[in-house]
Every structure is written in structure tokens, then in C-alpha cells.
Amino acid sequence: MSKKTNTIVSTLIVAAVLLILNLLVMLRVIGEYTSQVLTIAGINVIIALGLNLISGFTGQLALGHAGFMAVGAYTTAALVMKVNLPISVAVFGGALMAAFFGFLIGLPTLRLRGDYLAIVTLGFGEIIRVLMINLPELTGGPAGLKGIPTFTTDFYWRPVLSFALVYLTMTLVVVLLNNLLSSSHGAAIISIREDEIAANAMGINVFYYKLYAFTLSAFIGGLGGALYAPFFGYLSPNMFNFQKSVEFLIIVVLGGMGNLTGTVVAGIGLTYLQEILRFLKDYRLVIYPIILIIVMIFQPSGIMGLFGNKEFSLTRLVNSLLGKQESGEESAEKAGEVQ
């Protein structure tokens, strides 16, 4: 099967799966509560995918993605409530604002080696949270921002539309990252993770690619936050504390650093686990660090490490079902592919 045919078949399968899932939500076969949990899981996966790009694939530890999420969420809310922009435009504006902050943070710090990015992003997350508390006219202050317009005011269609938009966005982010990482730019990014000195010696502009990956990572984090605002209709600074950044990091570590499939699986699984353990109240927050410790001791390569750290490939699955063998060249091209 040619590459073009593979792409068309894979696109049709993904579209069919998304359509079926949305029909199940619309018909309430997937209940409203479950669809809301899955929507939150989708948002978490989007932000964790952005974090995985900089921490898992580029090898630069970042601890402040809740800050980018907050920038995306509050910017979207402000553009809708103060400027009266359509939600779709405001969501894109929120993601762009997060990317702008990512660029500003990365510009002075990514020239340095070591854990400076982790320290700076940690401080950035806290600065954003404190600013949200102390700008009551714009953010609602400690009480939070209420009355944010949602995707729709129709109670029947609201969970359906939220679910559809979040999972369509998540699919596009996965395709975007998969294509990036399969390109020569992706190879340059991964080479920095493997050996920064060797990559520099081979003529790769290390600073450019680190800044590029970090800005794109912030954009994706802001995109998740931008979807968060109209989904909930309410924002509070406490939603974007350091604990939230740790949750995203645990999703990446549990799924497998540098693995997109693992991030999707771990993001949905951990979000659902958090809901199941809600009866433990505040004690459920202890579960996450325990999971992180266990993973670090017994399975440092994450869930996907159990499967050789391979990515799920829809193309490979289709070829397998059709009984077709991939050529060596095709297999090499599709290594690490997620569609």
C-alpha cells in the first residue's frame, strides 16, 4: 500500500473513531459525567504532550506547564469577555500568548546547560499564579473568574461539543508532533537529547532547536488551557498551582519519556484514576507521588518501556490486518510513528 493510500486510510479510520465516540456521547451511551472526565483527560493529554516535547524528546526538564496553561486559559477568557472575540479565535490567541511567554523564558535560559530551565519554569508558574491572584479586575483575584462563555449554552449539546473539540484538538496535536518528530527537524531535536555536545559538533544549531521545541511546547500547553476556560466557564488561580505541573510531569514519566502513545494512555488513565479515588478526598493527592516513586524504581522507562518504547502506528496496524509486509525502508520511516 502506498504512503498516500496509507495516509488516506488512517485519516478515515481516525475520523470514524472520533465520529463514533461523539455519537456515543450524543446518545448518552457514554454518560455526561464520563464524557466530562474524558474531556478533562483529553485536555491533560494535550498539555502533557507539549511537556513531553521539551522534556521527553529534547531532554530539557520543565516544571511550569501549569503556568502556560494558566496563560492560555486567562488570555482566552479575557479575549472573549473583554474584547468579545469568538471563542475559536480567542483559543488560538490564548495559545499564542503562552508561546510568546515560552519564547521570552527560553531566550535567556536555553543558552545555558544544566537545570536552569527547570528552575526558571518553576518560578514562572508561581509568578503567573500570584499575578492571577493580584489582578482582580482582569482575573477575578483569589475568588476566581466567573461567567466565562462556554462552547455552547445548550445543556444537551455542551458535553458533546466540548468532547468533540478537545479530542479533535488532541488528535491534531498528536499528528503535528508525530510529523515533526519524523522530520529532519525532529531528528535534530532528539539528537540534542541524546548528546548535546555531539549534536553541536555535527553542525546542529542546538540553541535554535531547543528554543523552537520549548516555544512549541508552551504553545501546546497554552492550547490546553485555552480549551479549559470555555469548558469549565470558571477559572481560579488554585487550578494552576505547582501540583498541577507535577501531574503533567507524572503523566509524561508514567507513559514513557519521549513516547507519544504512552502520554495519551497515561493521561487518560491517571485522570480517570483521580476521579475513582475522589472518595479519599485530599489523601488522593498522595497517590500521584507514590506512583511516581514506584515507576522510577521499578519501571523508569514508563508503561511503553514494557513494549520496547515503540509508538502505536495505525498504518502498521492496517498493514498487519491486510496481511501486508512493510519494506525495510518503510519500516525505518515509520519507526516511532503515531497516527
mmCIF file of C-alpha atoms in Angstrom:
data_model
loop_
_atom_site.group_PDB
_atom_site.id
_atom_site.type_symbol
_atom_site.label_atom_id
_atom_site.label_comp_id
_atom_site.label_asym_id
_atom_site.label_seq_id
_atom_site.Cartn_x
_atom_site.Cartn_y
_atom_site.Cartn_z
ATOM 1 C CA MET A 1 0.000 0.000 0.000
ATOM 2 C CA SER A 2 1.461 3.370 -0.994
ATOM 3 C CA LYS A 3 2.232 6.043 1.587
ATOM 4 C CA LYS A 4 -0.554 8.253 0.199
ATOM 5 C CA THR A 5 -3.103 5.430 0.456
ATOM 6 C CA ASN A 6 -1.914 4.655 3.987
ATOM 7 C CA THR A 7 -2.434 8.280 4.981
ATOM 8 C CA ILE A 8 -5.941 8.379 3.498
ATOM 9 C CA VAL A 9 -6.959 5.084 5.152
ATOM 10 C CA SER A 10 -5.508 6.139 8.523
ATOM 11 C CA THR A 11 -7.279 9.516 8.345
ATOM 12 C CA LEU A 12 -10.601 7.833 7.555
ATOM 13 C CA ILE A 13 -10.183 5.383 10.458
ATOM 14 C CA VAL A 14 -9.349 8.176 12.929
ATOM 15 C CA ALA A 15 -12.300 10.238 11.661
ATOM 16 C CA ALA A 16 -14.610 7.228 12.002
ATOM 17 C CA VAL A 17 -13.437 6.524 15.574
ATOM 18 C CA LEU A 18 -13.931 10.169 16.600
ATOM 19 C CA LEU A 19 -17.372 10.199 14.962
ATOM 20 C CA ILE A 20 -18.437 7.011 16.749
ATOM 21 C CA LEU A 21 -17.204 8.318 20.114
ATOM 22 C CA ASN A 22 -19.120 11.565 19.608
ATOM 23 C CA LEU A 23 -22.264 9.660 18.642
ATOM 24 C CA LEU A 24 -21.932 7.621 21.855
ATOM 25 C CA VAL A 25 -21.632 10.864 23.850
ATOM 26 C CA MET A 26 -24.534 12.450 21.965
ATOM 27 C CA LEU A 27 -26.780 9.424 22.561
ATOM 28 C CA ARG A 28 -25.658 9.373 26.223
ATOM 29 C CA VAL A 29 -24.334 5.809 25.868
ATOM 30 C CA ILE A 30 -21.243 7.451 27.325
ATOM 31 C CA GLY A 31 -22.829 9.306 30.246
ATOM 32 C CA GLU A 32 -22.449 13.025 30.811
ATOM 33 C CA TYR A 33 -20.186 12.529 33.843
ATOM 34 C CA THR A 34 -17.948 10.076 31.968
ATOM 35 C CA SER A 35 -17.749 12.355 28.937
ATOM 36 C CA GLN A 36 -16.708 15.268 31.175
ATOM 37 C CA VAL A 37 -13.985 13.178 32.811
ATOM 38 C CA LEU A 38 -12.787 12.082 29.362
ATOM 39 C CA THR A 39 -12.801 15.711 28.192
ATOM 40 C CA ILE A 40 -10.633 16.739 31.156
ATOM 41 C CA ALA A 41 -8.380 13.766 30.370
ATOM 42 C CA GLY A 42 -8.084 14.992 26.778
ATOM 43 C CA ILE A 43 -7.023 18.459 27.969
ATOM 44 C CA ASN A 44 -4.456 16.896 30.336
ATOM 45 C CA VAL A 45 -3.107 14.773 27.488
ATOM 46 C CA ILE A 46 -2.720 17.828 25.223
ATOM 47 C CA ILE A 47 -0.678 19.700 27.843
ATOM 48 C CA ALA A 48 1.364 16.591 28.729
ATOM 49 C CA LEU A 49 2.153 16.090 25.024
ATOM 50 C CA GLY A 50 3.571 19.611 24.964
ATOM 51 C CA LEU A 51 5.640 18.876 28.068
ATOM 52 C CA ASN A 52 6.868 15.620 26.556
ATOM 53 C CA LEU A 53 8.194 17.504 23.524
ATOM 54 C CA ILE A 54 10.579 19.592 25.635
ATOM 55 C CA SER A 55 11.310 17.140 28.484
ATOM 56 C CA GLY A 56 10.969 13.755 26.785
ATOM 57 C CA PHE A 57 12.237 14.436 23.253
ATOM 58 C CA THR A 58 14.556 17.431 23.753
ATOM 59 C CA GLY A 59 15.844 16.399 27.188
ATOM 60 C CA GLN A 60 15.197 19.761 28.901
ATOM 61 C CA LEU A 61 13.368 19.464 32.219
ATOM 62 C CA ALA A 62 10.478 21.950 32.586
ATOM 63 C CA LEU A 63 8.375 22.290 35.746
ATOM 64 C CA GLY A 64 5.979 25.109 34.943
ATOM 65 C CA HIS A 65 3.477 23.936 32.353
ATOM 66 C CA ALA A 66 0.598 24.799 34.666
ATOM 67 C CA GLY A 67 1.778 28.404 34.170
ATOM 68 C CA PHE A 68 1.451 28.150 30.376
ATOM 69 C CA MET A 69 -1.918 26.504 30.876
ATOM 70 C CA ALA A 70 -2.976 29.467 33.054
ATOM 71 C CA VAL A 71 -1.761 31.995 30.476
ATOM 72 C CA GLY A 72 -3.755 30.242 27.756
ATOM 73 C CA ALA A 73 -6.877 29.957 29.912
ATOM 74 C CA TYR A 74 -6.947 33.532 31.259
ATOM 75 C CA THR A 75 -5.999 35.063 27.899
ATOM 76 C CA THR A 76 -8.839 33.186 26.220
ATOM 77 C CA ALA A 77 -11.283 34.292 28.914
ATOM 78 C CA ALA A 78 -10.135 37.925 28.623
ATOM 79 C CA LEU A 79 -10.387 37.925 24.812
ATOM 80 C CA VAL A 80 -13.919 36.537 24.967
ATOM 81 C CA MET A 81 -15.204 38.633 27.891
ATOM 82 C CA LYS A 82 -13.360 41.940 27.390
ATOM 83 C CA VAL A 83 -12.772 42.065 23.615
ATOM 84 C CA ASN A 84 -15.821 39.994 22.559
ATOM 85 C CA LEU A 85 -13.833 37.807 20.186
ATOM 86 C CA PRO A 86 -15.318 34.475 19.026
ATOM 87 C CA ILE A 87 -14.212 31.550 21.201
ATOM 88 C CA SER A 88 -12.326 29.853 18.343
ATOM 89 C CA VAL A 89 -10.205 32.986 17.753
ATOM 90 C CA ALA A 90 -9.722 33.517 21.497
ATOM 91 C CA VAL A 91 -8.500 29.922 21.961
ATOM 92 C CA PHE A 92 -5.847 30.439 19.288
ATOM 93 C CA GLY A 93 -4.943 33.797 20.873
ATOM 94 C CA GLY A 94 -4.504 32.123 24.274
ATOM 95 C CA ALA A 95 -2.161 29.518 22.803
ATOM 96 C CA LEU A 96 -0.149 32.217 21.014
ATOM 97 C CA MET A 97 0.215 34.223 24.219
ATOM 98 C CA ALA A 98 1.548 31.124 26.018
ATOM 99 C CA ALA A 99 4.004 30.579 23.148
ATOM 100 C CA PHE A 100 5.144 34.209 23.499
ATOM 101 C CA PHE A 101 5.868 33.680 27.206
ATOM 102 C CA GLY A 102 7.655 30.439 26.357
ATOM 103 C CA PHE A 103 9.845 32.302 23.867
ATOM 104 C CA LEU A 104 10.650 35.021 26.443
ATOM 105 C CA ILE A 105 11.613 32.436 29.075
ATOM 106 C CA GLY A 106 13.568 30.215 26.712
ATOM 107 C CA LEU A 107 15.569 33.025 25.090
ATOM 108 C CA PRO A 108 17.887 33.705 28.064
ATOM 109 C CA THR A 109 17.806 30.281 29.757
ATOM 110 C CA LEU A 110 18.206 27.759 26.943
ATOM 111 C CA ARG A 111 21.672 29.056 26.088
ATOM 112 C CA LEU A 112 22.811 27.619 29.428
ATOM 113 C CA ARG A 113 23.422 23.976 30.240
ATOM 114 C CA GLY A 114 22.135 22.270 33.344
ATOM 115 C CA ASP A 115 18.830 22.549 35.198
ATOM 116 C CA TYR A 116 18.300 26.291 34.728
ATOM 117 C CA LEU A 117 15.171 25.759 32.632
ATOM 118 C CA ALA A 118 13.591 23.676 35.403
ATOM 119 C CA ILE A 119 14.305 26.393 37.988
ATOM 120 C CA VAL A 120 13.080 29.235 35.770
ATOM 121 C CA THR A 121 9.882 27.452 34.698
ATOM 122 C CA LEU A 122 9.181 26.549 38.321
ATOM 123 C CA GLY A 123 9.443 30.241 39.241
ATOM 124 C CA PHE A 124 7.392 31.239 36.189
ATOM 125 C CA GLY A 125 4.497 29.012 37.237
ATOM 126 C CA GLU A 126 4.392 30.584 40.691
ATOM 127 C CA ILE A 127 4.739 34.144 39.316
ATOM 128 C CA ILE A 128 1.769 33.594 36.999
ATOM 129 C CA ARG A 129 -0.324 32.197 39.854
ATOM 130 C CA VAL A 130 0.493 35.145 42.126
ATOM 131 C CA LEU A 131 -0.265 37.612 39.306
ATOM 132 C CA MET A 132 -3.639 35.946 38.802
ATOM 133 C CA ILE A 133 -4.389 36.497 42.484
ATOM 134 C CA ASN A 134 -3.320 40.156 42.463
ATOM 135 C CA LEU A 135 -5.041 41.320 39.276
ATOM 136 C CA PRO A 136 -8.686 41.080 40.409
ATOM 137 C CA GLU A 137 -10.057 43.390 37.681
ATOM 138 C CA LEU A 138 -8.718 41.101 34.967
ATOM 139 C CA THR A 139 -8.667 37.674 36.613
ATOM 140 C CA GLY A 140 -11.228 37.904 39.407
ATOM 141 C CA GLY A 141 -8.457 37.647 42.029
ATOM 142 C CA PRO A 142 -8.457 34.823 44.611
ATOM 143 C CA ALA A 143 -12.219 34.299 44.144
ATOM 144 C CA GLY A 144 -11.677 33.350 40.529
ATOM 145 C CA LEU A 145 -13.163 34.439 37.219
ATOM 146 C CA LYS A 146 -16.818 33.530 36.760
ATOM 147 C CA GLY A 147 -19.221 33.725 33.847
ATOM 148 C CA ILE A 148 -16.782 32.752 31.067
ATOM 149 C CA PRO A 149 -18.848 31.964 27.932
ATOM 150 C CA THR A 150 -18.841 28.236 27.206
ATOM 151 C CA PHE A 151 -18.689 26.492 23.814
ATOM 152 C CA THR A 152 -22.485 26.455 23.797
ATOM 153 C CA THR A 153 -25.236 27.387 26.253
ATOM 154 C CA ASP A 154 -27.368 24.393 25.225
ATOM 155 C CA PHE A 155 -27.088 21.863 28.090
ATOM 156 C CA TYR A 156 -27.704 18.897 25.776
ATOM 157 C CA TRP A 157 -25.006 19.806 23.244
ATOM 158 C CA ARG A 158 -22.469 21.254 25.690
ATOM 159 C CA PRO A 159 -20.761 17.941 26.681
ATOM 160 C CA VAL A 160 -20.923 16.718 23.073
ATOM 161 C CA LEU A 161 -19.304 19.831 21.615
ATOM 162 C CA SER A 162 -16.648 20.050 24.367
ATOM 163 C CA PHE A 163 -15.730 16.388 23.904
ATOM 164 C CA ALA A 164 -15.563 16.732 20.114
ATOM 165 C CA LEU A 165 -13.404 19.889 20.144
ATOM 166 C CA VAL A 166 -10.969 18.603 22.768
ATOM 167 C CA TYR A 167 -10.432 15.212 21.115
ATOM 168 C CA LEU A 168 -10.164 16.735 17.650
ATOM 169 C CA THR A 169 -7.510 19.115 19.015
ATOM 170 C CA MET A 170 -5.722 16.251 20.777
ATOM 171 C CA THR A 171 -5.640 14.248 17.535
ATOM 172 C CA LEU A 172 -4.253 17.229 15.605
ATOM 173 C CA VAL A 173 -1.550 17.764 18.259
ATOM 174 C CA VAL A 174 -0.535 14.086 18.058
ATOM 175 C CA VAL A 175 -0.357 14.265 14.241
ATOM 176 C CA LEU A 176 1.600 17.547 14.423
ATOM 177 C CA LEU A 177 4.171 16.146 16.869
ATOM 178 C CA ASN A 178 4.406 12.836 15.019
ATOM 179 C CA ASN A 179 5.140 14.589 11.731
ATOM 180 C CA LEU A 180 7.616 16.952 13.402
ATOM 181 C CA LEU A 181 9.493 14.129 15.121
ATOM 182 C CA SER A 182 9.579 12.099 11.893
ATOM 183 C CA SER A 183 11.194 15.003 10.027
ATOM 184 C CA SER A 184 14.805 16.179 9.934
ATOM 185 C CA HIS A 185 13.890 18.857 12.496
ATOM 186 C CA GLY A 186 12.652 16.105 14.832
ATOM 187 C CA ALA A 187 15.893 14.175 14.332
ATOM 188 C CA ALA A 188 17.825 17.329 15.321
ATOM 189 C CA ILE A 189 15.663 17.740 18.444
ATOM 190 C CA ILE A 190 16.158 14.115 19.507
ATOM 191 C CA SER A 191 19.917 14.310 18.839
ATOM 192 C CA ILE A 192 20.118 17.136 21.396
ATOM 193 C CA ARG A 193 18.566 14.841 23.985
ATOM 194 C CA GLU A 194 20.974 12.025 23.159
ATOM 195 C CA ASP A 195 24.174 14.093 23.215
ATOM 196 C CA GLU A 196 24.110 17.874 23.080
ATOM 197 C CA ILE A 197 27.857 18.224 22.535
ATOM 198 C CA ALA A 198 27.874 15.724 19.675
ATOM 199 C CA ALA A 199 24.842 17.394 18.089
ATOM 200 C CA ASN A 200 26.599 20.761 18.231
ATOM 201 C CA ALA A 201 29.738 19.221 16.727
ATOM 202 C CA MET A 202 27.626 17.850 13.844
ATOM 203 C CA GLY A 203 26.552 21.382 12.946
ATOM 204 C CA ILE A 204 23.102 21.346 14.554
ATOM 205 C CA ASN A 205 22.051 24.732 15.915
ATOM 206 C CA VAL A 206 21.352 23.449 19.425
ATOM 207 C CA PHE A 207 20.037 26.732 20.854
ATOM 208 C CA TYR A 208 17.659 27.268 17.916
ATOM 209 C CA TYR A 209 16.122 23.805 18.185
ATOM 210 C CA LYS A 210 15.829 23.966 21.980
ATOM 211 C CA LEU A 211 14.073 27.347 21.740
ATOM 212 C CA TYR A 212 11.875 26.087 18.893
ATOM 213 C CA ALA A 213 10.834 22.990 20.866
ATOM 214 C CA PHE A 214 10.226 24.966 24.066
ATOM 215 C CA THR A 215 8.123 27.634 22.323
ATOM 216 C CA LEU A 216 6.036 24.953 20.586
ATOM 217 C CA SER A 217 5.720 23.108 23.903
ATOM 218 C CA ALA A 218 4.430 26.304 25.568
ATOM 219 C CA PHE A 219 2.010 26.841 22.648
ATOM 220 C CA ILE A 220 0.539 23.357 23.141
ATOM 221 C CA GLY A 221 0.350 23.891 26.918
ATOM 222 C CA GLY A 222 -1.463 27.191 26.340
ATOM 223 C CA LEU A 223 -3.780 25.488 23.852
ATOM 224 C CA GLY A 224 -4.832 23.001 26.537
ATOM 225 C CA GLY A 225 -5.502 25.877 28.948
ATOM 226 C CA ALA A 226 -7.387 27.792 26.265
ATOM 227 C CA LEU A 227 -9.765 24.837 25.851
ATOM 228 C CA TYR A 228 -10.055 24.548 29.637
ATOM 229 C CA ALA A 229 -11.586 28.037 30.093
ATOM 230 C CA PRO A 230 -14.738 27.676 27.919
ATOM 231 C CA PHE A 231 -15.156 24.055 29.003
ATOM 232 C CA PHE A 232 -15.485 24.935 32.712
ATOM 233 C CA GLY A 233 -16.740 28.525 32.428
ATOM 234 C CA TYR A 234 -14.813 29.334 35.615
ATOM 235 C CA LEU A 235 -11.128 29.875 36.439
ATOM 236 C CA SER A 236 -9.304 30.099 39.755
ATOM 237 C CA PRO A 237 -5.563 30.606 40.445
ATOM 238 C CA ASN A 238 -5.556 27.453 42.576
ATOM 239 C CA MET A 239 -6.318 25.402 39.448
ATOM 240 C CA PHE A 240 -2.817 26.181 38.164
ATOM 241 C CA ASN A 241 -0.563 25.566 41.160
ATOM 242 C CA PHE A 242 2.693 23.599 41.279
ATOM 243 C CA GLN A 243 0.762 20.387 41.968
ATOM 244 C CA LYS A 244 -0.810 20.725 38.520
ATOM 245 C CA SER A 245 2.615 20.963 36.866
ATOM 246 C CA VAL A 246 3.700 17.847 38.763
ATOM 247 C CA GLU A 247 0.634 15.980 37.485
ATOM 248 C CA PHE A 248 1.662 16.686 33.885
ATOM 249 C CA LEU A 249 5.227 15.561 34.622
ATOM 250 C CA ILE A 250 3.959 12.319 36.176
ATOM 251 C CA ILE A 251 1.814 11.639 33.093
ATOM 252 C CA VAL A 252 4.913 12.015 30.900
ATOM 253 C CA VAL A 253 7.114 9.864 33.167
ATOM 254 C CA LEU A 254 4.494 7.152 33.643
ATOM 255 C CA GLY A 255 3.742 6.959 29.924
ATOM 256 C CA GLY A 256 7.411 6.979 28.991
ATOM 257 C CA MET A 257 9.682 9.957 28.370
ATOM 258 C CA GLY A 258 9.815 10.585 24.637
ATOM 259 C CA ASN A 259 6.790 8.467 23.769
ATOM 260 C CA LEU A 260 3.542 9.989 22.450
ATOM 261 C CA THR A 261 1.460 6.819 22.793
ATOM 262 C CA GLY A 262 2.429 6.451 26.442
ATOM 263 C CA THR A 263 1.466 10.065 27.162
ATOM 264 C CA VAL A 264 -2.029 9.521 25.727
ATOM 265 C CA VAL A 265 -2.532 6.258 27.655
ATOM 266 C CA ALA A 266 -1.129 7.595 30.943
ATOM 267 C CA GLY A 267 -3.011 10.909 30.649
ATOM 268 C CA ILE A 268 -6.397 9.260 30.252
ATOM 269 C CA GLY A 269 -5.612 6.545 32.821
ATOM 270 C CA LEU A 270 -4.342 8.876 35.546
ATOM 271 C CA THR A 271 -7.200 11.351 35.084
ATOM 272 C CA TYR A 272 -9.707 8.547 35.458
ATOM 273 C CA LEU A 273 -7.808 7.159 38.463
ATOM 274 C CA GLN A 274 -8.024 10.565 40.128
ATOM 275 C CA GLU A 275 -11.815 10.504 39.754
ATOM 276 C CA ILE A 276 -12.091 6.932 41.055
ATOM 277 C CA LEU A 277 -10.045 7.869 44.136
ATOM 278 C CA ARG A 278 -12.088 11.013 44.845
ATOM 279 C CA PHE A 279 -13.602 9.340 47.919
ATOM 280 C CA LEU A 280 -10.148 9.607 49.555
ATOM 281 C CA LYS A 281 -10.501 13.442 49.402
ATOM 282 C CA ASP A 282 -7.122 15.185 49.871
ATOM 283 C CA TYR A 283 -5.352 11.888 50.506
ATOM 284 C CA ARG A 284 -5.711 11.007 46.817
ATOM 285 C CA LEU A 285 -3.028 13.624 46.113
ATOM 286 C CA VAL A 286 -0.604 11.277 47.846
ATOM 287 C CA ILE A 287 -1.276 8.626 45.213
ATOM 288 C CA TYR A 288 0.469 10.568 42.438
ATOM 289 C CA PRO A 289 3.862 10.876 44.191
ATOM 290 C CA ILE A 290 3.636 7.211 45.205
ATOM 291 C CA ILE A 291 3.012 6.236 41.574
ATOM 292 C CA LEU A 292 5.993 8.358 40.514
ATOM 293 C CA ILE A 293 8.290 6.710 43.090
ATOM 294 C CA ILE A 294 7.185 3.202 42.110
ATOM 295 C CA VAL A 295 7.658 3.937 38.404
ATOM 296 C CA MET A 296 11.106 5.417 38.969
ATOM 297 C CA ILE A 297 12.224 2.373 40.971
ATOM 298 C CA PHE A 298 10.697 -0.500 39.022
ATOM 299 C CA GLN A 299 9.921 0.859 35.524
ATOM 300 C CA PRO A 300 11.944 4.039 34.819
ATOM 301 C CA SER A 301 11.154 3.810 31.090
ATOM 302 C CA GLY A 302 7.410 4.062 31.820
ATOM 303 C CA ILE A 303 4.489 1.984 30.569
ATOM 304 C CA MET A 304 5.682 1.922 26.974
ATOM 305 C CA GLY A 305 9.072 0.656 28.124
ATOM 306 C CA LEU A 306 7.312 -2.688 28.618
ATOM 307 C CA PHE A 307 6.706 -2.715 24.855
ATOM 308 C CA GLY A 308 10.177 -1.672 23.755
ATOM 309 C CA ASN A 309 9.208 2.041 23.830
ATOM 310 C CA LYS A 310 7.513 1.604 20.432
ATOM 311 C CA GLU A 311 4.828 4.002 19.269
ATOM 312 C CA PHE A 312 1.399 2.795 18.233
ATOM 313 C CA SER A 313 1.137 3.037 14.455
ATOM 314 C CA LEU A 314 -2.258 2.907 12.775
ATOM 315 C CA THR A 315 -0.553 2.366 9.415
ATOM 316 C CA ARG A 316 1.278 -0.661 10.760
ATOM 317 C CA LEU A 317 -1.957 -1.990 12.233
ATOM 318 C CA VAL A 318 -3.803 -1.601 8.915
ATOM 319 C CA ASN A 319 -0.988 -3.314 7.025
ATOM 320 C CA SER A 320 -0.976 -6.112 9.580
ATOM 321 C CA LEU A 321 -4.744 -6.628 9.226
ATOM 322 C CA LEU A 322 -4.385 -6.703 5.447
ATOM 323 C CA GLY A 323 -1.512 -9.184 5.746
ATOM 324 C CA LYS A 324 0.940 -6.842 4.031
ATOM 325 C CA GLN A 325 4.641 -6.769 4.849
ATOM 326 C CA GLU A 326 6.434 -3.457 5.226
ATOM 327 C CA SER A 327 9.672 -2.992 3.347
ATOM 328 C CA GLY A 328 12.789 -2.264 5.359
ATOM 329 C CA GLU A 329 12.785 1.326 4.130
ATOM 330 C CA GLU A 330 9.131 1.838 5.037
ATOM 331 C CA SER A 331 9.693 0.309 8.462
ATOM 332 C CA ALA A 332 12.570 2.662 9.109
ATOM 333 C CA GLU A 333 10.489 5.655 8.035
ATOM 334 C CA LYS A 334 7.618 4.633 10.268
ATOM 335 C CA ALA A 335 9.680 3.924 13.358
ATOM 336 C CA GLY A 336 8.166 5.919 16.154
ATOM 337 C CA GLU A 337 5.087 6.785 14.108
ATOM 338 C CA VAL A 338 1.755 7.614 15.754
ATOM 339 C CA GLN A 339 -1.232 8.331 13.559
#
